[in-house]
Amino acid sequence: MDAKDILGIPKTQLPTTQEKKSRPQKEPQRKPDGISREVYALTGGLAPLMPSIDVSQLKKRPPSDEKITWQWLPFTNSARKDNLQLYHWVRVVNGVPPTGDYSFAKYNKSVDVVKYTDEEYEKYLTDPMWTKEETDQLFELCERFDLRFIVIADRFPSSRTVEELKDRYYVSRAILIARAPSPTDVSGHPLVKDPYNVSQEVERKRALSMVLSQTKHQERKDAEVLAEAKRITDSRMASRAAEEPEMPVASHVGSESADRAVVLGDTVSPSSNIQLPSATVVPSTSIIADSASTLASLRMLRVYLRTYALEQMVQAASSSAGLRTIKRVEQALQELGVNLKPKVPTKAVCAEHLELRKEILTLLNLQKQ
């Protein structure tokens, strides 16, 4: 009895000839050049994460006169002090084994811990919170474990924090300064160059632990507070920039132009047929608006080059003039022996340069009328 009998479903025999689904044939992966068949079979064609040898070296054949063998030979390590002898496989060329020190011995770096005498301890290292025995044990562990203060704190006999051990070790900088002929001779030493601040380190770790222990909800709230603070700062900067008066250069130029307009208005008689348009003497409202917008945009930058500000002010002042007039202004500056861009762009020089440009522009407009 099967499931069909239980459910009352009539049995149907499967067709004897069932078409087999055609499977796509796998394309054989071609072995790349320069790799032996055994290595390719072991790695399965997967490239290593880091290239162990240059690709050009794979196709390079050894010279015919070299006979290379691999031998199991002993070696000594100068970084060890116990004269331990180990063995490894060595590439031997023409029966001559390589000589010299072990290649990894150069990575054995040790820290030169300051040694002090009893007199130096009494003079520079005396501390009521530390005994001489504890200080000796600390410096011995520092030399033994290469200033790994986490390990030193674990091996230290008394209960001292890592910060306390570091602070005590960095006191030895006083001995270095006292031994040197002048303070500049030891200014590059790590103990003197980067002093240790124990209170700052404790506060840093406390703040870091608070950040790491925050929940996702607290992180979202902090991000919202920072975004709101940035929005308030930007809005205050924009309102402050709008409320601040214009630059002294622009006000000075505007007053000079107004005075010149009054003088010219007095000299021209009312009965004269020559009528000077207001645009030729007094700056139009569009120019003043352009100058004000340029100053506002410069204040938003907070930090900018004075030459960049001068270029913006020149563009704002000559915005209503045509390209031909601007070229005539530049030609007049060259005839007067004035550089188009000041070589020493101080505030006074930029103000005078801008004033000269506006005077030349006003003169050209008067000549045109």
mmCIF file of C-alpha atoms in Angstrom:
data_model
loop_
_atom_site.group_PDB
_atom_site.id
_atom_site.type_symbol
_atom_site.label_atom_id
_atom_site.label_comp_id
_atom_site.label_asym_id
_atom_site.label_seq_id
_atom_site.Cartn_x
_atom_site.Cartn_y
_atom_site.Cartn_z
ATOM 1 C CA MET A 1 0.000 0.000 0.000
ATOM 2 C CA ASP A 2 1.323 3.437 -0.916
ATOM 3 C CA ALA A 3 0.068 7.019 -0.797
ATOM 4 C CA LYS A 4 -2.012 6.597 -3.960
ATOM 5 C CA ASP A 5 -3.893 3.635 -2.450
ATOM 6 C CA ILE A 6 -4.655 5.631 0.697
ATOM 7 C CA LEU A 7 -5.935 8.626 -1.287
ATOM 8 C CA GLY A 8 -7.829 6.464 -3.819
ATOM 9 C CA ILE A 9 -5.854 7.746 -6.808
ATOM 10 C CA PRO A 10 -5.545 5.293 -9.674
ATOM 11 C CA LYS A 11 -2.082 4.119 -10.387
ATOM 12 C CA THR A 12 -0.492 5.190 -13.644
ATOM 13 C CA GLN A 13 2.645 3.696 -14.962
ATOM 14 C CA LEU A 14 5.468 5.981 -15.959
ATOM 15 C CA PRO A 15 6.292 5.994 -19.646
ATOM 16 C CA THR A 16 9.140 3.675 -20.406
ATOM 17 C CA THR A 17 10.757 6.085 -22.805
ATOM 18 C CA GLN A 18 11.389 9.322 -20.964
ATOM 19 C CA GLU A 19 13.305 12.021 -22.709
ATOM 20 C CA LYS A 20 16.404 12.924 -20.881
ATOM 21 C CA LYS A 21 17.072 16.597 -20.405
ATOM 22 C CA SER A 22 20.109 17.701 -22.249
ATOM 23 C CA ARG A 23 22.697 19.155 -19.938
ATOM 24 C CA PRO A 24 25.056 21.805 -21.226
ATOM 25 C CA GLN A 25 28.522 20.480 -21.507
ATOM 26 C CA LYS A 26 31.045 22.105 -19.197
ATOM 27 C CA GLU A 27 33.803 23.814 -21.001
ATOM 28 C CA PRO A 28 37.136 22.462 -19.836
ATOM 29 C CA GLN A 29 39.188 25.096 -18.073
ATOM 30 C CA ARG A 30 42.502 25.643 -19.728
ATOM 31 C CA LYS A 31 45.545 25.505 -17.475
ATOM 32 C CA PRO A 32 47.224 28.919 -17.402
ATOM 33 C CA ASP A 33 50.764 29.226 -18.598
ATOM 34 C CA GLY A 34 53.560 29.117 -16.079
ATOM 35 C CA ILE A 35 51.800 26.829 -13.555
ATOM 36 C CA SER A 36 52.619 23.150 -13.314
ATOM 37 C CA ARG A 37 49.872 20.572 -13.721
ATOM 38 C CA GLU A 38 50.252 19.308 -10.133
ATOM 39 C CA VAL A 39 49.911 22.792 -8.599
ATOM 40 C CA TYR A 40 46.906 23.555 -10.797
ATOM 41 C CA ALA A 41 45.233 20.298 -9.737
ATOM 42 C CA LEU A 42 45.808 21.051 -6.033
ATOM 43 C CA THR A 43 44.560 24.639 -6.126
ATOM 44 C CA GLY A 44 41.640 23.964 -8.451
ATOM 45 C CA GLY A 45 42.494 26.967 -10.580
ATOM 46 C CA LEU A 46 41.892 29.468 -7.758
ATOM 47 C CA ALA A 47 44.342 32.333 -7.702
ATOM 48 C CA PRO A 48 45.979 33.162 -4.349
ATOM 49 C CA LEU A 49 44.892 36.251 -2.470
ATOM 50 C CA MET A 50 48.374 37.723 -2.651
ATOM 51 C CA PRO A 51 50.820 37.011 -5.473
ATOM 52 C CA SER A 52 53.692 35.030 -4.019
ATOM 53 C CA ILE A 53 55.958 35.631 -7.002
ATOM 54 C CA ASP A 54 56.086 37.973 -9.943
ATOM 55 C CA VAL A 55 54.366 36.715 -13.097
ATOM 56 C CA SER A 56 57.471 37.395 -15.151
ATOM 57 C CA GLN A 57 59.426 35.001 -12.932
ATOM 58 C CA LEU A 58 57.081 32.110 -13.779
ATOM 59 C CA LYS A 59 58.142 31.990 -17.389
ATOM 60 C CA LYS A 60 61.798 32.584 -16.574
ATOM 61 C CA ARG A 61 63.912 29.486 -17.000
ATOM 62 C CA PRO A 62 66.951 28.942 -14.782
ATOM 63 C CA PRO A 63 70.338 29.040 -16.480
ATOM 64 C CA SER A 64 71.449 25.748 -17.930
ATOM 65 C CA ASP A 65 74.708 25.755 -15.970
ATOM 66 C CA GLU A 66 72.922 25.980 -12.579
ATOM 67 C CA LYS A 67 72.014 22.836 -10.704
ATOM 68 C CA ILE A 68 69.364 23.612 -8.099
ATOM 69 C CA THR A 69 68.526 21.233 -5.266
ATOM 70 C CA TRP A 70 66.627 21.530 -1.996
ATOM 71 C CA GLN A 71 68.349 20.219 1.128
ATOM 72 C CA TRP A 72 67.288 19.820 4.749
ATOM 73 C CA LEU A 73 69.986 21.840 6.524
ATOM 74 C CA PRO A 74 70.436 23.318 10.021
ATOM 75 C CA PHE A 75 70.448 27.046 10.669
ATOM 76 C CA THR A 76 71.128 29.390 13.578
ATOM 77 C CA ASN A 77 69.200 32.510 14.523
ATOM 78 C CA SER A 78 71.148 35.472 15.898
ATOM 79 C CA ALA A 79 67.965 36.754 17.548
ATOM 80 C CA ARG A 80 68.013 33.816 19.966
ATOM 81 C CA LYS A 81 70.355 33.669 22.935
ATOM 82 C CA ASP A 82 69.987 29.956 23.738
ATOM 83 C CA ASN A 83 71.950 28.634 20.691
ATOM 84 C CA LEU A 84 68.953 26.619 19.563
ATOM 85 C CA GLN A 85 69.588 24.778 16.303
ATOM 86 C CA LEU A 86 66.664 24.142 13.953
ATOM 87 C CA TYR A 87 66.349 22.754 10.432
ATOM 88 C CA HIS A 88 64.594 23.945 7.288
ATOM 89 C CA TRP A 89 64.584 23.354 3.558
ATOM 90 C CA VAL A 90 67.222 25.432 1.764
ATOM 91 C CA ARG A 91 67.621 26.125 -1.930
ATOM 92 C CA VAL A 92 71.138 25.028 -2.862
ATOM 93 C CA VAL A 93 72.680 26.143 -6.143
ATOM 94 C CA ASN A 94 75.512 24.020 -7.568
ATOM 95 C CA GLY A 95 76.022 22.310 -4.228
ATOM 96 C CA VAL A 96 76.866 25.545 -2.388
ATOM 97 C CA PRO A 97 74.435 26.237 0.486
ATOM 98 C CA PRO A 98 73.590 29.890 1.240
ATOM 99 C CA THR A 99 75.514 31.603 4.002
ATOM 100 C CA GLY A 100 74.689 34.440 6.331
ATOM 101 C CA ASP A 101 72.241 35.029 9.150
ATOM 102 C CA TYR A 102 68.690 33.742 9.287
ATOM 103 C CA SER A 103 66.514 35.934 7.059
ATOM 104 C CA PHE A 104 63.893 36.548 9.772
ATOM 105 C CA ALA A 105 66.382 37.595 12.441
ATOM 106 C CA LYS A 106 66.158 41.222 11.272
ATOM 107 C CA TYR A 107 62.584 41.433 12.570
ATOM 108 C CA ASN A 108 63.657 40.873 16.165
ATOM 109 C CA LYS A 109 63.445 44.426 17.492
ATOM 110 C CA SER A 110 63.949 45.231 21.157
ATOM 111 C CA VAL A 111 63.278 48.384 23.162
ATOM 112 C CA ASP A 112 66.131 50.168 24.896
ATOM 113 C CA VAL A 113 64.744 50.676 28.384
ATOM 114 C CA VAL A 114 66.422 53.381 30.443
ATOM 115 C CA LYS A 115 68.762 52.077 33.158
ATOM 116 C CA TYR A 116 69.219 54.177 36.259
ATOM 117 C CA THR A 117 71.456 54.133 39.277
ATOM 118 C CA ASP A 118 70.513 54.555 42.929
ATOM 119 C CA GLU A 119 71.626 58.173 42.885
ATOM 120 C CA GLU A 120 69.566 58.935 39.790
ATOM 121 C CA TYR A 121 66.550 57.243 41.337
ATOM 122 C CA GLU A 122 66.809 59.336 44.486
ATOM 123 C CA LYS A 123 67.245 62.496 42.438
ATOM 124 C CA TYR A 124 64.704 62.059 39.610
ATOM 125 C CA LEU A 125 62.383 59.087 40.230
ATOM 126 C CA THR A 126 61.387 59.402 43.864
ATOM 127 C CA ASP A 127 57.612 59.191 44.293
ATOM 128 C CA PRO A 128 55.666 58.622 47.536
ATOM 129 C CA MET A 129 53.172 56.409 45.644
ATOM 130 C CA TRP A 130 55.888 54.074 44.368
ATOM 131 C CA THR A 131 58.644 52.166 46.125
ATOM 132 C CA LYS A 132 62.008 51.434 44.586
ATOM 133 C CA GLU A 133 61.256 47.697 44.514
ATOM 134 C CA GLU A 134 58.067 48.264 42.501
ATOM 135 C CA THR A 135 59.877 50.615 40.112
ATOM 136 C CA ASP A 136 62.653 48.066 39.566
ATOM 137 C CA GLN A 137 60.080 45.349 38.855
ATOM 138 C CA LEU A 138 58.260 47.633 36.415
ATOM 139 C CA PHE A 139 61.391 48.491 34.400
ATOM 140 C CA GLU A 140 62.428 44.845 34.371
ATOM 141 C CA LEU A 141 59.043 43.796 32.973
ATOM 142 C CA CYS A 142 59.168 46.652 30.441
ATOM 143 C CA GLU A 143 62.456 45.334 29.122
ATOM 144 C CA ARG A 144 61.263 41.735 29.182
ATOM 145 C CA PHE A 145 57.952 42.303 27.365
ATOM 146 C CA ASP A 146 59.001 45.224 25.106
ATOM 147 C CA LEU A 147 56.646 47.796 26.651
ATOM 148 C CA ARG A 148 53.518 45.682 26.131
ATOM 149 C CA PHE A 149 51.770 47.286 29.058
ATOM 150 C CA ILE A 150 48.717 45.024 28.878
ATOM 151 C CA VAL A 151 50.986 42.017 29.512
ATOM 152 C CA ILE A 152 53.025 43.981 32.054
ATOM 153 C CA ALA A 153 49.889 44.876 34.035
ATOM 154 C CA ASP A 154 48.921 41.199 34.053
ATOM 155 C CA ARG A 155 52.364 40.125 35.326
ATOM 156 C CA PHE A 156 52.844 42.976 37.794
ATOM 157 C CA PRO A 157 52.684 41.683 41.401
ATOM 158 C CA SER A 158 50.625 44.552 42.845
ATOM 159 C CA SER A 159 47.293 45.827 41.556
ATOM 160 C CA ARG A 160 48.214 48.702 39.268
ATOM 161 C CA THR A 161 46.289 49.920 36.252
ATOM 162 C CA VAL A 162 47.808 50.187 32.808
ATOM 163 C CA GLU A 163 47.659 53.986 32.995
ATOM 164 C CA GLU A 164 49.543 54.051 36.298
ATOM 165 C CA LEU A 165 52.270 51.775 34.919
ATOM 166 C CA LYS A 166 52.654 53.907 31.787
ATOM 167 C CA ASP A 167 52.795 57.103 33.796
ATOM 168 C CA ARG A 168 55.483 55.652 36.049
ATOM 169 C CA TYR A 169 57.585 54.454 33.122
ATOM 170 C CA TYR A 170 57.430 57.832 31.346
ATOM 171 C CA VAL A 171 58.990 59.503 34.394
ATOM 172 C CA SER A 172 62.321 58.185 33.104
ATOM 173 C CA ARG A 173 62.326 61.037 30.575
ATOM 174 C CA ALA A 174 63.757 63.195 33.385
ATOM 175 C CA ILE A 175 66.858 60.971 33.428
ATOM 176 C CA LEU A 176 67.313 61.323 29.660
ATOM 177 C CA ILE A 177 67.085 65.118 29.860
ATOM 178 C CA ALA A 178 69.528 65.221 32.794
ATOM 179 C CA ARG A 179 72.090 63.020 31.003
ATOM 180 C CA ALA A 180 71.996 64.966 27.724
ATOM 181 C CA PRO A 181 74.335 67.952 27.265
ATOM 182 C CA SER A 182 71.377 70.037 26.047
ATOM 183 C CA PRO A 183 67.603 69.392 25.822
ATOM 184 C CA THR A 184 67.721 69.580 22.019
ATOM 185 C CA ASP A 185 69.927 66.462 21.867
ATOM 186 C CA VAL A 186 67.107 64.257 23.208
ATOM 187 C CA SER A 187 64.173 66.172 21.723
ATOM 188 C CA GLY A 188 63.640 63.410 19.157
ATOM 189 C CA HIS A 189 63.467 60.591 21.712
ATOM 190 C CA PRO A 190 59.948 59.086 21.997
ATOM 191 C CA LEU A 191 59.833 59.623 25.769
ATOM 192 C CA VAL A 192 60.620 63.328 25.364
ATOM 193 C CA LYS A 193 58.874 63.957 22.053
ATOM 194 C CA ASP A 194 55.520 62.406 23.015
ATOM 195 C CA PRO A 195 54.934 62.792 26.771
ATOM 196 C CA TYR A 196 52.230 60.733 28.425
ATOM 197 C CA ASN A 197 49.169 62.429 29.953
ATOM 198 C CA VAL A 198 47.527 59.996 32.342
ATOM 199 C CA SER A 199 44.386 62.071 33.011
ATOM 200 C CA GLN A 200 43.754 62.542 29.301
ATOM 201 C CA GLU A 201 44.223 58.827 28.669
ATOM 202 C CA VAL A 202 41.772 57.891 31.422
ATOM 203 C CA GLU A 203 39.208 60.342 30.068
ATOM 204 C CA ARG A 204 39.721 59.040 26.517
ATOM 205 C CA LYS A 205 39.103 55.448 27.557
ATOM 206 C CA ARG A 206 36.054 56.447 29.586
ATOM 207 C CA ALA A 207 34.565 58.328 26.613
ATOM 208 C CA LEU A 208 35.389 55.436 24.298
ATOM 209 C CA SER A 209 33.664 52.936 26.589
ATOM 210 C CA MET A 210 30.576 55.174 26.687
ATOM 211 C CA VAL A 211 30.466 55.330 22.894
ATOM 212 C CA LEU A 212 30.930 51.576 22.511
ATOM 213 C CA SER A 213 28.206 50.821 25.078
ATOM 214 C CA GLN A 214 25.583 52.961 23.339
ATOM 215 C CA THR A 215 22.475 51.339 21.920
ATOM 216 C CA LYS A 216 21.143 51.892 18.413
ATOM 217 C CA HIS A 217 18.438 54.186 19.793
ATOM 218 C CA GLN A 218 21.007 56.389 21.527
ATOM 219 C CA GLU A 219 23.114 56.546 18.366
ATOM 220 C CA ARG A 220 20.088 57.707 16.362
ATOM 221 C CA LYS A 221 19.296 60.376 18.960
ATOM 222 C CA ASP A 222 22.896 61.620 18.908
ATOM 223 C CA ALA A 223 22.821 61.819 15.106
ATOM 224 C CA GLU A 224 19.568 63.803 15.221
ATOM 225 C CA VAL A 225 21.021 66.222 17.792
ATOM 226 C CA LEU A 226 24.154 66.781 15.679
ATOM 227 C CA ALA A 227 22.081 67.367 12.548
ATOM 228 C CA GLU A 228 19.881 69.871 14.373
ATOM 229 C CA ALA A 229 22.939 71.667 15.775
ATOM 230 C CA LYS A 230 24.448 71.907 12.287
ATOM 231 C CA ARG A 231 21.187 73.313 10.910
ATOM 232 C CA ILE A 232 21.031 75.955 13.664
ATOM 233 C CA THR A 233 24.678 76.924 13.074
ATOM 234 C CA ASP A 234 24.120 77.314 9.336
ATOM 235 C CA SER A 235 21.012 79.434 9.861
ATOM 236 C CA ARG A 236 22.825 81.685 12.347
ATOM 237 C CA MET A 237 25.752 82.142 9.964
ATOM 238 C CA ALA A 238 23.380 83.085 7.154
ATOM 239 C CA SER A 239 21.499 85.619 9.319
ATOM 240 C CA ARG A 240 24.774 87.090 10.638
ATOM 241 C CA ALA A 241 26.090 87.461 7.087
ATOM 242 C CA ALA A 242 22.909 89.277 6.057
ATOM 243 C CA GLU A 243 23.024 91.633 9.040
ATOM 244 C CA GLU A 244 26.712 92.574 8.758
ATOM 245 C CA PRO A 245 27.466 95.869 6.908
ATOM 246 C CA GLU A 246 29.241 95.837 3.596
ATOM 247 C CA MET A 247 33.013 95.796 3.297
ATOM 248 C CA PRO A 248 34.795 99.153 3.807
ATOM 249 C CA VAL A 249 36.146 98.988 0.265
ATOM 250 C CA ALA A 250 32.675 98.915 -1.256
ATOM 251 C CA SER A 251 31.358 101.682 1.000
ATOM 252 C CA HIS A 252 34.388 103.818 0.217
ATOM 253 C CA VAL A 253 33.915 103.300 -3.496
ATOM 254 C CA GLY A 254 30.209 104.075 -3.276
ATOM 255 C CA SER A 255 30.786 107.314 -1.354
ATOM 256 C CA GLU A 256 33.490 108.419 -3.795
ATOM 257 C CA SER A 257 31.173 107.758 -6.715
ATOM 258 C CA ALA A 258 28.385 109.714 -5.042
ATOM 259 C CA ASP A 259 30.707 112.659 -4.381
ATOM 260 C CA ARG A 260 31.880 112.610 -7.956
ATOM 261 C CA ALA A 261 28.263 112.651 -9.105
ATOM 262 C CA VAL A 262 27.580 115.759 -6.998
ATOM 263 C CA VAL A 263 30.633 117.562 -8.382
ATOM 264 C CA LEU A 264 29.762 116.733 -11.960
ATOM 265 C CA GLY A 265 26.161 117.788 -11.393
ATOM 266 C CA ASP A 266 27.323 121.194 -10.135
ATOM 267 C CA THR A 267 29.692 121.860 -13.020
ATOM 268 C CA VAL A 268 27.174 121.094 -15.768
ATOM 269 C CA SER A 269 24.823 124.024 -16.353
ATOM 270 C CA PRO A 270 21.057 123.399 -16.394
ATOM 271 C CA SER A 271 20.700 125.058 -19.801
ATOM 272 C CA SER A 272 23.160 122.682 -21.418
ATOM 273 C CA ASN A 273 21.753 120.266 -23.977
ATOM 274 C CA ILE A 274 24.105 117.500 -22.817
ATOM 275 C CA GLN A 275 22.307 115.142 -20.505
ATOM 276 C CA LEU A 276 24.367 112.624 -18.615
ATOM 277 C CA PRO A 277 22.532 109.429 -17.798
ATOM 278 C CA SER A 278 22.635 108.370 -14.207
ATOM 279 C CA ALA A 279 24.287 105.080 -15.078
ATOM 280 C CA THR A 280 27.446 106.836 -16.247
ATOM 281 C CA VAL A 281 28.122 108.559 -12.944
ATOM 282 C CA VAL A 282 26.362 106.816 -10.098
ATOM 283 C CA PRO A 283 26.473 103.063 -9.888
ATOM 284 C CA SER A 284 23.175 101.500 -10.734
ATOM 285 C CA THR A 285 21.180 99.501 -8.250
ATOM 286 C CA SER A 286 22.019 96.280 -10.097
ATOM 287 C CA ILE A 287 25.767 96.844 -9.569
ATOM 288 C CA ILE A 288 25.232 97.558 -5.875
ATOM 289 C CA ALA A 289 23.069 94.448 -5.592
ATOM 290 C CA ASP A 290 25.732 92.364 -7.338
ATOM 291 C CA SER A 291 28.400 93.699 -4.967
ATOM 292 C CA ALA A 292 26.240 92.958 -1.942
ATOM 293 C CA SER A 293 25.562 89.395 -3.128
ATOM 294 C CA THR A 294 29.267 88.894 -3.824
ATOM 295 C CA LEU A 295 30.180 90.056 -0.333
ATOM 296 C CA ALA A 296 27.545 87.798 1.206
ATOM 297 C CA SER A 297 28.882 84.787 -0.721
ATOM 298 C CA LEU A 298 32.430 85.598 0.391
ATOM 299 C CA ARG A 299 31.365 85.812 4.035
ATOM 300 C CA MET A 300 29.806 82.377 3.774
ATOM 301 C CA LEU A 301 33.191 80.966 2.750
ATOM 302 C CA ARG A 302 34.729 82.248 5.999
ATOM 303 C CA VAL A 303 38.244 81.563 4.622
ATOM 304 C CA TYR A 304 39.231 82.673 1.120
ATOM 305 C CA LEU A 305 42.121 84.205 -0.799
ATOM 306 C CA ARG A 306 42.139 87.989 -1.158
ATOM 307 C CA THR A 307 42.925 87.643 -4.873
ATOM 308 C CA TYR A 308 39.793 85.519 -5.267
ATOM 309 C CA ALA A 309 37.744 88.188 -3.467
ATOM 310 C CA LEU A 310 39.232 90.871 -5.721
ATOM 311 C CA GLU A 311 38.290 88.901 -8.843
ATOM 312 C CA GLN A 312 34.733 88.510 -7.593
ATOM 313 C CA MET A 313 34.464 92.241 -6.812
ATOM 314 C CA VAL A 314 35.881 93.164 -10.238
ATOM 315 C CA GLN A 315 33.362 90.903 -11.953
ATOM 316 C CA ALA A 316 30.531 92.419 -9.918
ATOM 317 C CA ALA A 317 31.679 95.983 -10.720
ATOM 318 C CA SER A 318 31.991 95.321 -14.459
ATOM 319 C CA SER A 319 28.931 93.099 -14.791
ATOM 320 C CA SER A 320 26.903 95.828 -16.539
ATOM 321 C CA ALA A 321 29.724 96.713 -18.943
ATOM 322 C CA GLY A 322 30.268 94.893 -22.181
ATOM 323 C CA LEU A 323 33.208 92.744 -23.117
ATOM 324 C CA ARG A 324 34.672 95.512 -25.261
ATOM 325 C CA THR A 325 34.540 97.981 -22.368
ATOM 326 C CA ILE A 326 36.238 95.502 -20.027
ATOM 327 C CA LYS A 327 39.046 95.054 -22.555
ATOM 328 C CA ARG A 328 39.441 98.839 -22.798
ATOM 329 C CA VAL A 329 39.712 99.006 -18.986
ATOM 330 C CA GLU A 330 42.445 96.381 -19.019
ATOM 331 C CA GLN A 331 44.200 98.228 -21.858
ATOM 332 C CA ALA A 332 44.081 101.461 -19.841
ATOM 333 C CA LEU A 333 45.604 99.660 -16.851
ATOM 334 C CA GLN A 334 48.446 98.377 -19.020
ATOM 335 C CA GLU A 335 49.063 101.875 -20.387
ATOM 336 C CA LEU A 336 49.292 103.181 -16.826
ATOM 337 C CA GLY A 337 51.780 100.426 -15.966
ATOM 338 C CA VAL A 338 49.406 98.709 -13.520
ATOM 339 C CA ASN A 339 49.269 94.912 -13.325
ATOM 340 C CA LEU A 340 45.925 93.310 -14.045
ATOM 341 C CA LYS A 341 46.385 91.334 -10.819
ATOM 342 C CA PRO A 342 48.321 92.929 -7.953
ATOM 343 C CA LYS A 343 51.617 91.268 -7.176
ATOM 344 C CA VAL A 344 51.214 91.994 -3.460
ATOM 345 C CA PRO A 345 47.456 91.679 -2.835
ATOM 346 C CA THR A 346 47.184 93.369 0.525
ATOM 347 C CA LYS A 347 43.914 94.881 1.674
ATOM 348 C CA ALA A 348 44.967 98.446 0.836
ATOM 349 C CA VAL A 349 46.367 97.451 -2.578
ATOM 350 C CA CYS A 350 43.188 95.547 -3.504
ATOM 351 C CA ALA A 351 41.032 98.516 -2.428
ATOM 352 C CA GLU A 352 43.067 100.962 -4.534
ATOM 353 C CA HIS A 353 43.088 98.563 -7.498
ATOM 354 C CA LEU A 354 39.321 98.215 -7.390
ATOM 355 C CA GLU A 355 38.931 101.996 -7.035
ATOM 356 C CA LEU A 356 41.169 102.594 -10.075
ATOM 357 C CA ARG A 357 39.186 100.132 -12.177
ATOM 358 C CA LYS A 358 35.920 101.871 -11.295
ATOM 359 C CA GLU A 359 37.361 105.290 -12.095
ATOM 360 C CA ILE A 360 38.562 104.074 -15.509
ATOM 361 C CA LEU A 361 35.152 102.532 -16.172
ATOM 362 C CA THR A 362 33.428 105.807 -15.246
ATOM 363 C CA LEU A 363 35.822 107.757 -17.495
ATOM 364 C CA LEU A 364 35.106 105.455 -20.439
ATOM 365 C CA ASN A 365 31.366 105.845 -19.921
ATOM 366 C CA LEU A 366 31.725 109.653 -19.852
ATOM 367 C CA GLN A 367 33.801 109.610 -23.031
ATOM 368 C CA LYS A 368 31.179 107.463 -24.706
ATOM 369 C CA GLN A 369 28.475 110.059 -23.871
#
